[in-house]
PDB file of C-alpha atoms in Angstrom:
ATOM      1  CA  LEU A   4      28.917  16.788 -38.158  1.00  0.00           C
ATOM      2  CA  ASP A   5      28.822  16.806 -41.961  1.00  0.00           C
ATOM      3  CA  ALA A   6      31.951  14.614 -42.091  1.00  0.00           C
ATOM      4  CA  ASP A   7      30.494  12.035 -39.677  1.00  0.00           C
ATOM      5  CA  PRO A   8      29.422   8.969 -41.717  1.00  0.00           C
ATOM      6  CA  VAL A   9      26.869   7.962 -39.037  1.00  0.00           C
ATOM      7  CA  ALA A  10      25.186  11.380 -39.201  1.00  0.00           C
ATOM      8  CA  ASN A  11      23.016  10.616 -42.217  1.00  0.00           C
ATOM      9  CA  GLY A  12      19.644  12.328 -42.023  1.00  0.00           C
ATOM     10  CA  ALA A  13      18.180  14.337 -39.173  1.00  0.00           C
ATOM     11  CA  ASP A  14      18.278  11.484 -36.628  1.00  0.00           C
ATOM     12  CA  GLY A  15      21.933  10.773 -37.294  1.00  0.00           C
ATOM     13  CA  LYS A  16      22.852  14.448 -37.005  1.00  0.00           C
ATOM     14  CA  LEU A  17      20.955  14.778 -33.701  1.00  0.00           C
ATOM     15  CA  VAL A  18      22.708  11.721 -32.298  1.00  0.00           C
ATOM     16  CA  ALA A  19      26.123  12.932 -33.459  1.00  0.00           C
ATOM     17  CA  LEU A  20      25.531  16.375 -31.936  1.00  0.00           C
ATOM     18  CA  ALA A  21      24.306  14.890 -28.644  1.00  0.00           C
ATOM     19  CA  ARG A  22      27.359  12.617 -28.503  1.00  0.00           C
ATOM     20  CA  GLU A  23      29.697  15.529 -29.301  1.00  0.00           C
ATOM     21  CA  LEU A  24      28.135  17.744 -26.602  1.00  0.00           C
ATOM     22  CA  SER A  25      27.704  14.856 -24.104  1.00  0.00           C
ATOM     23  CA  VAL A  26      24.004  15.608 -23.644  1.00  0.00           C
ATOM     24  CA  PRO A  27      20.958  13.311 -23.629  1.00  0.00           C
ATOM     25  CA  ILE A  28      18.235  13.334 -26.267  1.00  0.00           C
ATOM     26  CA  MET A  29      14.581  13.685 -25.272  1.00  0.00           C
ATOM     27  CA  THR A  30      12.177  12.181 -27.793  1.00  0.00           C
ATOM     28  CA  ASN A  31       9.041  10.140 -28.340  1.00  0.00           C
ATOM     29  CA  ASP A  32      10.306   8.863 -31.715  1.00  0.00           C
ATOM     30  CA  TYR A  33      11.058   5.131 -31.526  1.00  0.00           C
ATOM     31  CA  GLY A  34      13.539   5.201 -34.424  1.00  0.00           C
ATOM     32  CA  LEU A  35      15.574   8.072 -32.975  1.00  0.00           C
ATOM     33  CA  ASN A  36      15.470   6.407 -29.566  1.00  0.00           C
ATOM     34  CA  ARG A  37      16.876   3.183 -31.016  1.00  0.00           C
ATOM     35  CA  VAL A  38      19.620   4.889 -33.072  1.00  0.00           C
ATOM     36  CA  ALA A  39      20.721   6.981 -30.083  1.00  0.00           C
ATOM     37  CA  GLU A  40      20.865   3.977 -27.744  1.00  0.00           C
ATOM     38  CA  LEU A  41      22.935   2.010 -30.270  1.00  0.00           C
ATOM     39  CA  GLN A  42      25.376   4.933 -30.430  1.00  0.00           C
ATOM     40  CA  GLY A  43      25.643   5.090 -26.627  1.00  0.00           C
ATOM     41  CA  VAL A  44      23.712   8.356 -26.262  1.00  0.00           C
ATOM     42  CA  THR A  45      21.412   8.646 -23.247  1.00  0.00           C
ATOM     43  CA  VAL A  46      17.746   8.893 -24.252  1.00  0.00           C
ATOM     44  CA  LEU A  47      14.858  10.271 -22.213  1.00  0.00           C
ATOM     45  CA  ASN A  48      11.741   8.822 -23.782  1.00  0.00           C
ATOM     46  CA  VAL A  49       8.789  11.189 -23.301  1.00  0.00           C
ATOM     47  CA  ASN A  50       6.316   8.280 -23.287  1.00  0.00           C
ATOM     48  CA  ASP A  51       8.278   6.482 -20.556  1.00  0.00           C
ATOM     49  CA  LEU A  52       8.479   9.674 -18.487  1.00  0.00           C
ATOM     50  CA  ALA A  53       4.713  10.229 -18.793  1.00  0.00           C
ATOM     51  CA  LYS A  54       4.079   6.623 -17.788  1.00  0.00           C
ATOM     52  CA  ALA A  55       6.329   7.030 -14.738  1.00  0.00           C
ATOM     53  CA  VAL A  56       4.316   9.948 -13.338  1.00  0.00           C
ATOM     54  CA  ARG A  57       0.888   8.568 -14.226  1.00  0.00           C
ATOM     55  CA  PRO A  58      -1.053   7.340 -11.206  1.00  0.00           C
ATOM     56  CA  VAL A  59      -0.827   3.595 -10.687  1.00  0.00           C
ATOM     57  CA  VAL A  60      -4.523   3.592  -9.841  1.00  0.00           C
ATOM     58  CA  LEU A  61      -7.350   6.103  -9.687  1.00  0.00           C
ATOM     59  CA  PRO A  62      -9.893   6.838  -6.947  1.00  0.00           C
ATOM     60  CA  SER A  63     -12.811   4.363  -6.862  1.00  0.00           C
ATOM     61  CA  GLU A  64     -10.715   1.573  -8.442  1.00  0.00           C
ATOM     62  CA  GLU A  65     -10.383  -1.691  -6.570  1.00  0.00           C
ATOM     63  CA  ILE A  66      -7.021  -3.328  -5.928  1.00  0.00           C
ATOM     64  CA  THR A  67      -5.840  -6.302  -3.899  1.00  0.00           C
ATOM     65  CA  VAL A  68      -3.095  -5.793  -1.347  1.00  0.00           C
ATOM     66  CA  ARG A  69      -1.582  -7.884   1.442  1.00  0.00           C
ATOM     67  CA  ILE A  70      -1.765  -6.051   4.771  1.00  0.00           C
ATOM     68  CA  THR A  71       1.716  -6.510   6.247  1.00  0.00           C
ATOM     69  CA  GLN A  72       1.780  -4.147   9.221  1.00  0.00           C
ATOM     70  CA  GLU A  73      -0.169  -1.637  11.258  1.00  0.00           C
ATOM     71  CA  GLY A  74      -0.143   2.025  10.244  1.00  0.00           C
ATOM     72  CA  LYS A  75       0.625   5.148  12.286  1.00  0.00           C
ATOM     73  CA  GLU A  76      -3.015   5.866  13.092  1.00  0.00           C
ATOM     74  CA  PRO A  77      -5.170   3.457  15.134  1.00  0.00           C
ATOM     75  CA  GLY A  78      -6.835   0.837  12.947  1.00  0.00           C
ATOM     76  CA  GLN A  79      -4.762   1.543   9.834  1.00  0.00           C
ATOM     77  CA  GLY A  80      -3.131  -1.291   7.956  1.00  0.00           C
ATOM     78  CA  LEU A  81      -0.231  -0.969   5.524  1.00  0.00           C
ATOM     79  CA  GLY A  82       0.559  -2.933   2.415  1.00  0.00           C
ATOM     80  CA  TYR A  83       2.702  -2.470  -0.680  1.00  0.00           C
ATOM     81  CA  LEU A  84       2.104  -2.946  -4.383  1.00  0.00           C
ATOM     82  CA  GLU A  85       4.666  -4.834  -6.490  1.00  0.00           C
ATOM     83  CA  ASP A  86       6.274  -1.540  -7.562  1.00  0.00           C
ATOM     84  CA  GLY A  87       6.827  -0.517  -3.918  1.00  0.00           C
ATOM     85  CA  THR A  88       3.883   1.886  -3.688  1.00  0.00           C
ATOM     86  CA  MET A  89       2.631   2.090  -0.090  1.00  0.00           C
ATOM     87  CA  VAL A  90      -1.080   1.454   0.442  1.00  0.00           C
ATOM     88  CA  VAL A  91      -2.601   2.842   3.658  1.00  0.00           C
ATOM     89  CA  VAL A  92      -5.875   1.059   4.437  1.00  0.00           C
ATOM     90  CA  GLU A  93      -8.339   2.548   6.931  1.00  0.00           C
ATOM     91  CA  ASN A  94      -9.629  -0.215   9.245  1.00  0.00           C
ATOM     92  CA  GLY A  95      -7.007  -2.461   7.676  1.00  0.00           C
ATOM     93  CA  ALA A  96      -5.136  -3.453  10.853  1.00  0.00           C
ATOM     94  CA  ARG A  97      -7.701  -6.141  11.651  1.00  0.00           C
ATOM     95  CA  HIS A  98      -6.815  -7.791   8.326  1.00  0.00           C
ATOM     96  CA  LEU A  99      -3.098  -8.110   9.188  1.00  0.00           C
ATOM     97  CA  ASN A 100      -1.281 -10.808   7.166  1.00  0.00           C
ATOM     98  CA  THR A 101      -4.183 -11.303   4.755  1.00  0.00           C
ATOM     99  CA  GLU A 102      -4.900 -10.352   1.141  1.00  0.00           C
ATOM    100  CA  LEU A 103      -7.610  -7.724   1.032  1.00  0.00           C
ATOM    101  CA  THR A 104      -9.583  -6.135  -1.801  1.00  0.00           C
ATOM    102  CA  VAL A 105      -9.713  -2.396  -1.174  1.00  0.00           C
ATOM    103  CA  THR A 106     -11.274   0.642  -2.819  1.00  0.00           C
ATOM    104  CA  VAL A 107      -8.852   3.463  -3.600  1.00  0.00           C
ATOM    105  CA  MET A 108      -9.923   6.756  -2.036  1.00  0.00           C
ATOM    106  CA  ARG A 109      -7.017   8.965  -3.125  1.00  0.00           C
ATOM    107  CA  VAL A 110      -3.494   8.830  -4.515  1.00  0.00           C
ATOM    108  CA  LEU A 111      -0.768  11.112  -3.207  1.00  0.00           C
ATOM    109  CA  GLN A 112       2.525  11.733  -5.010  1.00  0.00           C
ATOM    110  CA  THR A 113       5.341  12.625  -2.607  1.00  0.00           C
ATOM    111  CA  VAL A 114       9.071  13.145  -3.077  1.00  0.00           C
ATOM    112  CA  GLY A 115       9.504   9.682  -1.573  1.00  0.00           C
ATOM    113  CA  GLY A 116       7.104   8.065  -4.036  1.00  0.00           C
ATOM    114  CA  ARG A 117       3.400   7.389  -4.337  1.00  0.00           C
ATOM    115  CA  MET A 118       1.024   6.620  -1.502  1.00  0.00           C
ATOM    116  CA  ILE A 119      -2.430   5.169  -1.975  1.00  0.00           C
ATOM    117  CA  PHE A 120      -5.146   5.658   0.634  1.00  0.00           C
ATOM    118  CA  ALA A 121      -7.878   3.050   0.560  1.00  0.00           C
ATOM    119  CA  GLN A 122     -10.580   1.329   2.547  1.00  0.00           C
ATOM    120  CA  PRO A 123     -11.743  -2.282   2.580  1.00  0.00           C
ATOM    121  CA  LYS A 124     -14.122  -2.972  -0.317  1.00  0.00           C
ATOM    122  CA  GLY A 125     -17.736  -2.361   0.621  1.00  0.00           C
ATOM    123  CA  GLU A 126     -16.944  -0.522   3.855  1.00  0.00           C
ATOM    124  CA  ILE A 127     -17.712   3.123   4.455  1.00  0.00           C
ATOM    125  CA  VAL A 128     -15.013   4.611   6.624  1.00  0.00           C
ATOM    126  CA  GLU A 129     -15.586   7.975   8.248  1.00  0.00           C
ATOM    127  CA  ALA A 130     -13.014  10.559   7.186  1.00  0.00           C
ATOM    128  CA  ARG A 131     -10.452  11.360   9.869  1.00  0.00           C
ATOM    129  CA  ARG A 132     -10.866  14.720  11.452  1.00  0.00           C
ATOM    130  CA  PRO A 133      -7.750  16.740  12.307  1.00  0.00           C
ATOM    131  CA  ARG A 134      -6.973  16.569  15.996  1.00  0.00           C
ATOM    132  CA  ALA A 135      -7.711  19.735  17.939  1.00  0.00           C
ATOM    133  CA  ALA A 136      -4.605  21.471  19.218  1.00  0.00           C
ATOM    134  CA  SER A 137      -4.215  21.045  22.964  1.00  0.00           C
ATOM    135  CA  HIS A 138      -3.362  24.072  25.011  1.00  0.00           C
TER     136      HIS A 138
END
């Protein structure tokens, strides 16, 4: 590493070591990020990772979504945000093929991505009760 002309300073030495070991660098330092990328070293930016897991929206926020299909449960409508996040809208089926302003009730992170549960703005939708097991 000491003989490497690129490895000047701490950033250069980190990049040279990462390249030598074929490992990525995790950082929130813009300068180190830039140097590593220019040297072909994979960079995991902590700020980008935090942004990726942050909720798109929070409960009580209003969003607009186009209802494109009916959901699994009676009356539900489904729509998708630009990033592919599924929005399940209670009483949304009657708004099929229309843009609808909805109030976010909860956000669920799954292995398949995020799901947003919402209801049409200004409507109070009764919470679903679990179905009783039939014997």
